[in-house]
XYZ file of C-alpha atoms in Angstrom:
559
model
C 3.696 6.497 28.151
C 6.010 9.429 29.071
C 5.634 13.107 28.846
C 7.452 15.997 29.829
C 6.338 19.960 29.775
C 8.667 22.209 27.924
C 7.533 26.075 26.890
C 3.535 24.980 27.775
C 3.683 21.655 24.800
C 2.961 18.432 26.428
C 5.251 15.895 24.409
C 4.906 12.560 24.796
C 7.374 9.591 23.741
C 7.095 6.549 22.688
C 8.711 3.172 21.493
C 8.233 1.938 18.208
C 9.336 -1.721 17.434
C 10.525 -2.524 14.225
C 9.783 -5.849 12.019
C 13.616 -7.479 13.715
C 13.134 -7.232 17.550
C 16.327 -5.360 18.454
C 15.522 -2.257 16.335
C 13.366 0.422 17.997
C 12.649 4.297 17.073
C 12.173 6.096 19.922
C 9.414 8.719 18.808
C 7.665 12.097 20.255
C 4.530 13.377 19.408
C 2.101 16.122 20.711
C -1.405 16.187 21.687
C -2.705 17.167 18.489
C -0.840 14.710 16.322
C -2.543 12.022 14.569
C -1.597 8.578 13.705
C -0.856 9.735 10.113
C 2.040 12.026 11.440
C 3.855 8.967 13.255
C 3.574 6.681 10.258
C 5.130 9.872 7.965
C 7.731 10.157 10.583
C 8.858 6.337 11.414
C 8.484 5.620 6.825
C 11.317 9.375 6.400
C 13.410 7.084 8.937
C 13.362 3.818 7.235
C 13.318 5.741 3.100
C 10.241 3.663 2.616
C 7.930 5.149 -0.406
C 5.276 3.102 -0.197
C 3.924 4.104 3.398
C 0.348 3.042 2.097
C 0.700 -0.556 2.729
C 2.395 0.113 6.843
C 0.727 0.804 9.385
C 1.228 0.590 13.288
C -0.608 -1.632 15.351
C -0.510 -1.701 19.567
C -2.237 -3.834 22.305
C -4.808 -2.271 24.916
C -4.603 -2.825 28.649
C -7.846 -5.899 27.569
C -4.756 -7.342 25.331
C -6.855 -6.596 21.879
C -4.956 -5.557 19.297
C -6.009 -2.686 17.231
C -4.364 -0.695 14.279
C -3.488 3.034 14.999
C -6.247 5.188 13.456
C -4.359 7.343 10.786
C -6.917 10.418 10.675
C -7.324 10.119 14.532
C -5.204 11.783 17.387
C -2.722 9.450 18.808
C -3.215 10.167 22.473
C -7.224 9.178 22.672
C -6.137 6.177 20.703
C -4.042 4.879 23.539
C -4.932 7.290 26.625
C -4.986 3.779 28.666
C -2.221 2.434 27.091
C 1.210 2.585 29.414
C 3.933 2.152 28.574
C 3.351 2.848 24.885
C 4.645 0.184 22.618
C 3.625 0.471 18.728
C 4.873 -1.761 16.268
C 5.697 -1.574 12.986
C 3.986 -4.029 10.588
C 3.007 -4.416 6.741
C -0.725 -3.757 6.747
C -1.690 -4.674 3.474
C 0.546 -7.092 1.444
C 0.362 -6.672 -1.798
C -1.116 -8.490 -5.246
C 1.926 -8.282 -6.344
C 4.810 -8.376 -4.532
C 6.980 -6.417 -7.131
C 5.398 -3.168 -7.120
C 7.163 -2.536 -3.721
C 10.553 -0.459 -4.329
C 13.862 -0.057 -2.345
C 13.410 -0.229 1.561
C 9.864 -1.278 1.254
C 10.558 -4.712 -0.960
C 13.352 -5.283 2.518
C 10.280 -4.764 4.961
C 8.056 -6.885 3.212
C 10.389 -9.332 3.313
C 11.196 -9.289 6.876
C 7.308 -9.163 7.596
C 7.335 -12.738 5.490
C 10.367 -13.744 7.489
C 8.505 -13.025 10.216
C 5.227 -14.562 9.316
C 7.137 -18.099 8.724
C 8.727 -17.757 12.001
C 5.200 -17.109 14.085
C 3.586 -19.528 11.978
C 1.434 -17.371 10.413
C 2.875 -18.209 6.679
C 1.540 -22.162 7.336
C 2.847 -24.312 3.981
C 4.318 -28.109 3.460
C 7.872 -29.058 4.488
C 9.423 -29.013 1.124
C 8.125 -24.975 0.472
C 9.614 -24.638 4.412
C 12.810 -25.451 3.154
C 12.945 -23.652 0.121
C 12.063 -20.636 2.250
C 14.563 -21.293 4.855
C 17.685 -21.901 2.346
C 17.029 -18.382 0.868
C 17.320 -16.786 4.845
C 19.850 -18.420 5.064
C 21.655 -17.672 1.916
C 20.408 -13.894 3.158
C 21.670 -14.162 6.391
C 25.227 -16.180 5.771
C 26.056 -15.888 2.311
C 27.039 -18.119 -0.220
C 27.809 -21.903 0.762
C 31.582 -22.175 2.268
C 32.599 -25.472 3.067
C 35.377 -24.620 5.130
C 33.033 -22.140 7.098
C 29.604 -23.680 7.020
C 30.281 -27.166 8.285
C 28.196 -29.347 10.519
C 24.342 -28.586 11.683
C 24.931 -24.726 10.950
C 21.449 -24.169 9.797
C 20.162 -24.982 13.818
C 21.684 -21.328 14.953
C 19.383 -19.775 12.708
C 15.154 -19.561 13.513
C 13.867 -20.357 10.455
C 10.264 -21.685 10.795
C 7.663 -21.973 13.881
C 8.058 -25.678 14.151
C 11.534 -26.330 13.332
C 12.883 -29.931 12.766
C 16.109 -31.637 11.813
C 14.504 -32.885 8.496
C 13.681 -28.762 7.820
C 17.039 -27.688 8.370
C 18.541 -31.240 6.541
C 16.555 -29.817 3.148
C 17.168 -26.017 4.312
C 20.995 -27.038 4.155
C 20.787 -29.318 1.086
C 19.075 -26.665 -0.597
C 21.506 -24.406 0.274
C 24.826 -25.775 -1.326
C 22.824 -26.059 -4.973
C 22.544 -22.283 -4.713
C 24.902 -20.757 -7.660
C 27.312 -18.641 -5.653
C 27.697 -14.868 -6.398
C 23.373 -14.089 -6.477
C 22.516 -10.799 -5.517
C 20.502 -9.730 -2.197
C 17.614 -8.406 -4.600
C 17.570 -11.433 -6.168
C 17.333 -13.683 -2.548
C 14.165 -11.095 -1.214
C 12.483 -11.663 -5.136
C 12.670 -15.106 -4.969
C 11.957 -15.404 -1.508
C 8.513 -12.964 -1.815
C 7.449 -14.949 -4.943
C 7.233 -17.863 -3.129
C 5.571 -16.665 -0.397
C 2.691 -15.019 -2.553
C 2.301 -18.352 -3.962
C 0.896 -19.562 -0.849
C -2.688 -19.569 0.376
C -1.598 -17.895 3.497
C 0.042 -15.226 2.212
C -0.791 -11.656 3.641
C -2.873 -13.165 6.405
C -3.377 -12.845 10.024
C -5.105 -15.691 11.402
C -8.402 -14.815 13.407
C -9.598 -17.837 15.771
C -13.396 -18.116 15.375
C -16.003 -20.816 15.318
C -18.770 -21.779 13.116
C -22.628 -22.388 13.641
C -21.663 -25.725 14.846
C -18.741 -24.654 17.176
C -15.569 -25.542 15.021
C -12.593 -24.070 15.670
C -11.463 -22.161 12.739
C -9.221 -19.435 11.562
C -10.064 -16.369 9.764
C -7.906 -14.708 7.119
C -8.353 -11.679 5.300
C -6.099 -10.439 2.301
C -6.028 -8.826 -1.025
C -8.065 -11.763 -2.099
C -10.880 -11.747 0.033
C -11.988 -13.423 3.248
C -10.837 -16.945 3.631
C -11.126 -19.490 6.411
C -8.722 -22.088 7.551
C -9.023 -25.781 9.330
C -6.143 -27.484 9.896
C -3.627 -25.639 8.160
C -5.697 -25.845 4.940
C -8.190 -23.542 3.462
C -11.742 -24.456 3.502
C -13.592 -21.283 2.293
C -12.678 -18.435 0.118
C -14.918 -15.429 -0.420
C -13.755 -12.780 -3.129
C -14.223 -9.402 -2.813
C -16.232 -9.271 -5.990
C -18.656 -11.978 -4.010
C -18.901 -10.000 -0.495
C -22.189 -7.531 -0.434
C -21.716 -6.380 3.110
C -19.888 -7.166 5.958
C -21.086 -6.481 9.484
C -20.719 -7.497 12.872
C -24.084 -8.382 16.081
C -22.225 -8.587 19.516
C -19.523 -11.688 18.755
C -20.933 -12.358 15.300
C -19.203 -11.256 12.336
C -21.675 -12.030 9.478
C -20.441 -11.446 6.092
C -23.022 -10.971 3.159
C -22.720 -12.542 -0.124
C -24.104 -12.117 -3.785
C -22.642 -14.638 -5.954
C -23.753 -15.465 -9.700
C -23.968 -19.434 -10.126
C -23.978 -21.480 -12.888
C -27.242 -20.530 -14.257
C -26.200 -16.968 -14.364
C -28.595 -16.880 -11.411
C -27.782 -14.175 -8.175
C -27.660 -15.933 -5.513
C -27.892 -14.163 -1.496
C -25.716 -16.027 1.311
C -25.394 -15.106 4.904
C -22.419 -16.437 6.461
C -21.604 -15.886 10.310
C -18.949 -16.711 12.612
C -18.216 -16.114 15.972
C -15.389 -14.516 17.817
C -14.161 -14.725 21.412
C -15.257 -11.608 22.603
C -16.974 -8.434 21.107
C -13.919 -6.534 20.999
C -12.435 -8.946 18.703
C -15.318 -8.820 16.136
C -14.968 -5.142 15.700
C -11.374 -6.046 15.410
C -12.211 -8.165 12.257
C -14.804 -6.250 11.174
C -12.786 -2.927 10.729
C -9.888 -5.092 9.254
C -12.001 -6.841 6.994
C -13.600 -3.220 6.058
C -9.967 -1.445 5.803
C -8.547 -4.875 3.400
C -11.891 -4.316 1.118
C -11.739 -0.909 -0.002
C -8.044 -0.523 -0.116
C -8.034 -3.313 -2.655
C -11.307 -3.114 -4.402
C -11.915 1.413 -4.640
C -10.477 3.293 -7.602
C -10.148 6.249 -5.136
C -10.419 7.191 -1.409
C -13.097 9.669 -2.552
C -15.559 6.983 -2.822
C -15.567 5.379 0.369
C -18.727 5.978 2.496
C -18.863 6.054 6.084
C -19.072 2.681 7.159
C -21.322 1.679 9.986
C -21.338 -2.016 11.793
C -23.327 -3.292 14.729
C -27.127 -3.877 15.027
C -29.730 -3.125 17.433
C -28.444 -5.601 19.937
C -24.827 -4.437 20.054
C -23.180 -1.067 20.232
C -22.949 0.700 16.375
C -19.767 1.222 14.937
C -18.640 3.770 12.102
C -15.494 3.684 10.345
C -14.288 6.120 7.573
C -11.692 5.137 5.156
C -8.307 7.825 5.582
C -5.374 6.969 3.272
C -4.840 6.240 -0.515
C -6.090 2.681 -2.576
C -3.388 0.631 -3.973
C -5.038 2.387 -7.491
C -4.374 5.656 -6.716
C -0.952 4.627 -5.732
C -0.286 2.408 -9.164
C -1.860 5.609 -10.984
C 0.472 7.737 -9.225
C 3.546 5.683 -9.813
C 2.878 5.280 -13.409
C 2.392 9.062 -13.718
C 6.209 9.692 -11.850
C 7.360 7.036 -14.111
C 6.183 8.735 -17.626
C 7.477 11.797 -16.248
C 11.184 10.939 -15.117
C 11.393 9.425 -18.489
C 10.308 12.623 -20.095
C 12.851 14.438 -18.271
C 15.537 11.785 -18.644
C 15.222 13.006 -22.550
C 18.502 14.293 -23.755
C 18.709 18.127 -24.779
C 20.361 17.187 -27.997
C 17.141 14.680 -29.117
C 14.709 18.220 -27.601
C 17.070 20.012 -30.029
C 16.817 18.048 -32.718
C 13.130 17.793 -32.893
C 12.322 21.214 -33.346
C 14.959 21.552 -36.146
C 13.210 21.890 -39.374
C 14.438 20.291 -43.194
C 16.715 21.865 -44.362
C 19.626 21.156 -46.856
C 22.040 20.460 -43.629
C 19.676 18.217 -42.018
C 18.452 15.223 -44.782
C 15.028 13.615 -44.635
C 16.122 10.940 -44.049
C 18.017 11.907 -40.863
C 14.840 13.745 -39.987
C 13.408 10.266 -40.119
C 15.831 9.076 -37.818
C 14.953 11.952 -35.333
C 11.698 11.249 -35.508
C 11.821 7.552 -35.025
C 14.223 8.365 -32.134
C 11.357 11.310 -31.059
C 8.369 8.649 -30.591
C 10.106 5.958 -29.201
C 11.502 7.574 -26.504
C 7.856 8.262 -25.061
C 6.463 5.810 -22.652
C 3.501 3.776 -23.862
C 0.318 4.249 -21.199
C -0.134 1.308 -19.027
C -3.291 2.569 -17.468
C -5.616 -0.389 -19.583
C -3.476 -3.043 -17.862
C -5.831 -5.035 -15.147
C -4.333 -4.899 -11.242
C -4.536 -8.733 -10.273
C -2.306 -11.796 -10.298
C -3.162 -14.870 -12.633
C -5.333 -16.066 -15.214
C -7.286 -18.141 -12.988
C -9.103 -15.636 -10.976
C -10.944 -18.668 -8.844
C -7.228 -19.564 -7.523
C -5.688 -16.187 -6.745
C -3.482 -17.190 -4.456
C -2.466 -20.748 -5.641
C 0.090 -19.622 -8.583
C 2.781 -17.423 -8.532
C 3.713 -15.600 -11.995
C 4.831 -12.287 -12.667
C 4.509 -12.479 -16.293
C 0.588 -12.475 -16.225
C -1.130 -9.691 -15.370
C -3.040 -10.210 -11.928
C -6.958 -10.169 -12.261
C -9.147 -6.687 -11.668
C -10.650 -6.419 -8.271
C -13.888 -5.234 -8.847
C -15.332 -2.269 -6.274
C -18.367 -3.777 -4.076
C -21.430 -2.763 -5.704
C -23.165 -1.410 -2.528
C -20.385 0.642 -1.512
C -21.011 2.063 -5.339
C -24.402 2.494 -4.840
C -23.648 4.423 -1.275
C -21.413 6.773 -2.820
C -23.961 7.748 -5.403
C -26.618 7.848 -3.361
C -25.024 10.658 -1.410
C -25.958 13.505 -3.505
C -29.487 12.205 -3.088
C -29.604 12.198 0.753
C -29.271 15.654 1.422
C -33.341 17.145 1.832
C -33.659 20.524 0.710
C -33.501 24.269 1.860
C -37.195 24.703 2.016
C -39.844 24.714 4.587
C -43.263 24.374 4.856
C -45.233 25.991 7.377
C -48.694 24.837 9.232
C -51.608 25.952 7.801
C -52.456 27.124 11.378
C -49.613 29.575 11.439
C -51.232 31.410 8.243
C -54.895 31.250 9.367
C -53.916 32.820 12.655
C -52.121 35.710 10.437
C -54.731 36.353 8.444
C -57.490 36.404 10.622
C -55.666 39.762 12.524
C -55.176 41.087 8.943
C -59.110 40.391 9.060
C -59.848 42.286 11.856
C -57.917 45.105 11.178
C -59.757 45.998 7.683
C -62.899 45.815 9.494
C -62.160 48.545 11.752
C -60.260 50.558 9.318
C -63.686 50.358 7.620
C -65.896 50.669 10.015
C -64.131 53.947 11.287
C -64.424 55.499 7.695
C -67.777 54.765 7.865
C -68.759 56.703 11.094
C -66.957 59.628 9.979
C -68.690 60.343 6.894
C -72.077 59.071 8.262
C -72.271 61.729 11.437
C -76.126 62.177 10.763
C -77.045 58.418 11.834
C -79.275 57.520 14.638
C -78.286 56.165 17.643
C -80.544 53.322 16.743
C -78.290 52.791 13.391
C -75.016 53.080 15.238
C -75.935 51.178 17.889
C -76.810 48.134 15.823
C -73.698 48.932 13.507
C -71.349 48.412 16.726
C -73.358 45.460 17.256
C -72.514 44.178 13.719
C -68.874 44.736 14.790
C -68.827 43.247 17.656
C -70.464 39.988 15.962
C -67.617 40.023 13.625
C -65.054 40.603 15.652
C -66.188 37.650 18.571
C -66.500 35.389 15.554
C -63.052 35.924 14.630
C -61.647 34.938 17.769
C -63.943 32.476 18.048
C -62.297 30.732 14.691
C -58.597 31.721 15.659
C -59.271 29.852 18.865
C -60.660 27.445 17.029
C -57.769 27.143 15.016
C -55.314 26.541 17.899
C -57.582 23.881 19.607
C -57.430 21.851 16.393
C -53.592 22.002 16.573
C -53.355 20.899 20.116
C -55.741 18.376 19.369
C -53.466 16.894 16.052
C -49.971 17.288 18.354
C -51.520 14.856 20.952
C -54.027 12.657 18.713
C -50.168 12.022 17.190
C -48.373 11.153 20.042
C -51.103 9.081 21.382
C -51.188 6.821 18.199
C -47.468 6.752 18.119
C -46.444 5.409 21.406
C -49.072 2.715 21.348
C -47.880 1.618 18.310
C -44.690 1.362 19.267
C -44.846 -0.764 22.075
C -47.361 -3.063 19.981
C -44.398 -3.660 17.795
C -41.884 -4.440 19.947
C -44.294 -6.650 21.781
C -44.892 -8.340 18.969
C -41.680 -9.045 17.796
C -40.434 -10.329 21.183
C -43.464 -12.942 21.460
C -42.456 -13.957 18.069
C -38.546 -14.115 18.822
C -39.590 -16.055 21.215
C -42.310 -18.617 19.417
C -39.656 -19.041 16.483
C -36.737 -19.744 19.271
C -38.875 -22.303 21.598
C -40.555 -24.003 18.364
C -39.312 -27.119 17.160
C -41.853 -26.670 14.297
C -39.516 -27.659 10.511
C -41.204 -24.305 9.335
C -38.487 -21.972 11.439
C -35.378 -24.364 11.456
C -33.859 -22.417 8.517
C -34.575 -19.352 10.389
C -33.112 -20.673 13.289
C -29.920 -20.999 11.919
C -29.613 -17.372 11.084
C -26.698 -15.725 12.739
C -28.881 -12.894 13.786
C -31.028 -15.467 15.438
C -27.711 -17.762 16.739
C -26.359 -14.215 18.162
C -29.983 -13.737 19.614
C -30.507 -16.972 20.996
C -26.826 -17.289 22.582
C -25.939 -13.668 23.843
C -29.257 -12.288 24.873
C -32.597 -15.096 25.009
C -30.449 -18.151 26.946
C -28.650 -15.611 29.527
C -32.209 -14.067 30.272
C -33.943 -17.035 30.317
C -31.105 -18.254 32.980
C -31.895 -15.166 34.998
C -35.285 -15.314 35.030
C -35.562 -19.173 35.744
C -33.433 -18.838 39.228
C -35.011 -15.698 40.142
C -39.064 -16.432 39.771
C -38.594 -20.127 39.745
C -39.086 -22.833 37.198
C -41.128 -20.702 35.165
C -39.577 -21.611 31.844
């Protein structure tokens, strides 16, 4: 990272990689920036609308990736971080892949490019090549016989594992092409494959299940999905997914799923990552994919918090718009540029009243003209891709409306519960505090009283005021007496409280570590569901085994 001092402002630079290699953006920013104002800057380069679904991602000196924080400052994001390399990426690929406009449809389709290269877009030979004759047609043009003659498909880098029979059905596939097709027609084609695919929009997270299988994590506008082989093997919609959290290495992800009995049905699912790093990693991408896709609004997102009491919390608050707020936004610019594309002539016309030089009947005309010309709301139309909403990701149409994403109904319950969970302005005092009051308000009647009472009594006997001071000083002891009384009885409740509290305390915890470990050393059938946990896999593997370890070469062979 570089900075230089000019005037008293710290400026630093950096280098922003683009989605092809060879283009950078060399970029400044100041101490006070945040990662919002480097996105704003690098999508004003590029003419990119749709900054929404970009972000920038970097590597720290541990080589985890993380995404730059948009509502953070950029230099505690990556104070360890030197030289400072961001790159430029498609964060969240859309539903569908044709409500991206002008420069933004050309980075998406570069980010796909780029996915089939890395291997990240995984499909069957014959989709390879289909993919690979429309870069090429991109990249070279129309078929030329004279020009494109031999293996001229080989200079190109079209997929990860690239093989003579690829590039054979890349270049077969690319003399059937009609000549004379349009670039916007090569990236539509080209993106509507791609969505077609399983793997579309995801970024493959190794993990391993409760029995130690390698797998692959993805998470899109779909849900969460996992991957074995090349092939999908889970899928978890968004609708499905309760919570999502994360214990050490464990990402567990919480499920409430209606079966065929119209029954609700609760599933934990864990996995584990390589290091705890990573599974904040996924956690906050799994988090960030969820309420972008599922939220009506930003305005609704709650803080959210991972990690449990064996590993280090985590909150994360949602900055940035939902893909709804940016359809709603987009249909609202839409209605209105066609309102204002309305010819003065037809505004004329319309507030021109019947009269002998205008006909009804070419009134009719105007009015016909009037209402037609307004756009027709769009708002009912549902956000998803296909009719089958079990198989998101298996069809491509664009004819069919895509299916609803439905906003998790804990987050809903979070947001309205917020109103509830502030306590209120008022206080209640101790009962102490008043009796002590009122017991000098006491005392001070009484000798207001008493005083009166001497003066217009000066003919008593000694004997009589003798005893009356007596009676005074009775009153007055006994007042203290109580007040003192009073303050005992607090000390006593203040300490009577802490000395049941603390016991208790370490009762529980006592308890519930000779149970962890009964449940974990039992090979009783009654705890082998429990076992199997992965609160109890996280607790067995990261924190009982290590100890145990420890504590068997240090005292012996105790265990």
């Amino acid at each position: 990272m570089f900075k230089s001092r000019s005037e008293g402002n710290v400026v630093y630079k950096c280098t922003v990689r683009l989605l092809e290699d060879l283009d950078v953006l060399e970029c400044e920013f100041q101490p006070h920036h945040k990662g919002g104002f480097l996105l704003d800057y690098i999508c004003e380069q590029l003419e990119i609308t749709e900054k929404d679904y970009f972000g920038l991602r970097f590597v720290d000196t541990a080589k985890q990736r993380h995404w730059l924080d948009l509502a953070k400052t950029i230099i505690k994001q990556v104070k360890d971080v030197d030289p400072l390399v961001l790159s430029f990426r498609v964060k969240f690929y859309p539903a569908d892949p044709c409500r991206l406009t002008g420069y933004g449809k050309v980075m998406l389709f570069q980010q796909l490019k780029r996915d089939l290269r890395h291997g990240r877009l995984y499909c069957s030979i014959g989709e390879a090549a289909a993919l690979g004759a429309l870069i090429v047609q991109d990249e070279l043009g129309d078929f030329d016989p004279e020009t494109h003659t031999g293996e001229y498909v080989s200079s190109l880098k079209i997929a990860l594992r690239q093989t003579e029979q690829l590039e054979k059905k890349a270049m077969e596939l690319h003399r059937k092409r009609e000549p004379g097709q349009e670039t916007a027609a090569v990236f539509d084609e080209f993106v509507g494959i791609a969505r077609s695919l399983e793997t579309y929009g995801i970024d493959p997270h190794p993990v391993k299940d409760h029995r130690g299988t390698q797998l692959y994590l993805g998470i899109n506008f779909s849900g969460i999905s996992t991957f074995a082989a090349g092939r999908r093997a889970q899928h978890f919609r968004w609708p499905e997914v309760h919570k999502i959290n994360f214990e050490g290495k464990m990402f567990i992800i919480h499920l409430a799923y209606t079966d065929d009995r119209r029954e609700v049905k609760k599933h934990t699912v864990g996995f584990k990552c390589p290091s705890g790093s990573a599974c904040r990693y996924v956690w906050r991408c799994a988090i960030e994919q969820m309420l972008f896709f599922t939220l009506p609004t930003s305005q609704q997102a709650a803080v959210m918090s991972g990690g449990g009491f064996f590993s280090w919390g985590t909150k994360f608050k949602y900055s940035g718009r939902t893909e709804r707020e940016i359809l709603s936004e987009s249909l609202n610019a839409l209605r209105q540029q066609k309102l204002n594309n309305t010819s003065p002539s037809k505004r004329k016309a319309q507030s021109v009243p019947a009269t002998p030089s205008s006909p009804q009947g070419d009134l009719a005309e105007i009015r016909k003209s009037r209402y037609s010309s307004l756009p027709r709301s769009t708002m009912s139309e549902p956000l998803g891709g296909c009719n089958d909403h079990h198989m998101v990701s298996s069809v491509y149409c664009t004819d069919n409306p895509l299916p609803t994403l439905e906003t998790v109904s804990e987050e809903a319950r979070k947001t309205n519960g917020e109103s509830n969970d502030h306590l209120s302005d008022y206080y209640f005092r101790d009962s102490f505090d008043h009796s002590s009051s009122e017991s000098g308000f006491t005392s001070n009647v009484i000798e207001n009283r008493l005083g009166s009472h001497l003066l217009h009594r000066q003919t008593y006997t000694s004997d009589n005021i003798s005893s009356l001071a007596m009676h005074s000083m009775a009153n007055n002891s006994a007042l203290i007496q109580q007040q003192n009384a009073s303050n005992s009885a607090k000390n006593v409740k203040k300490f009577s409280l802490i000395q049941a509290f603390v016991p208790s305390f370490f009762f529980v915890v006592v308890v519930l570590a000779v149970s962890a470990v009964y449940i974990l050393e039992s090979d009783s059938d009654m705890f082998s569901t429990m076992k199997n946990w992965p609160e109890m896999i996280c607790l067995r593997y990261q924190y009982y085994q290590p100890l145990k370890e420890f504590l068997a070469k240090k005292f012996g062979a105790i265990f």
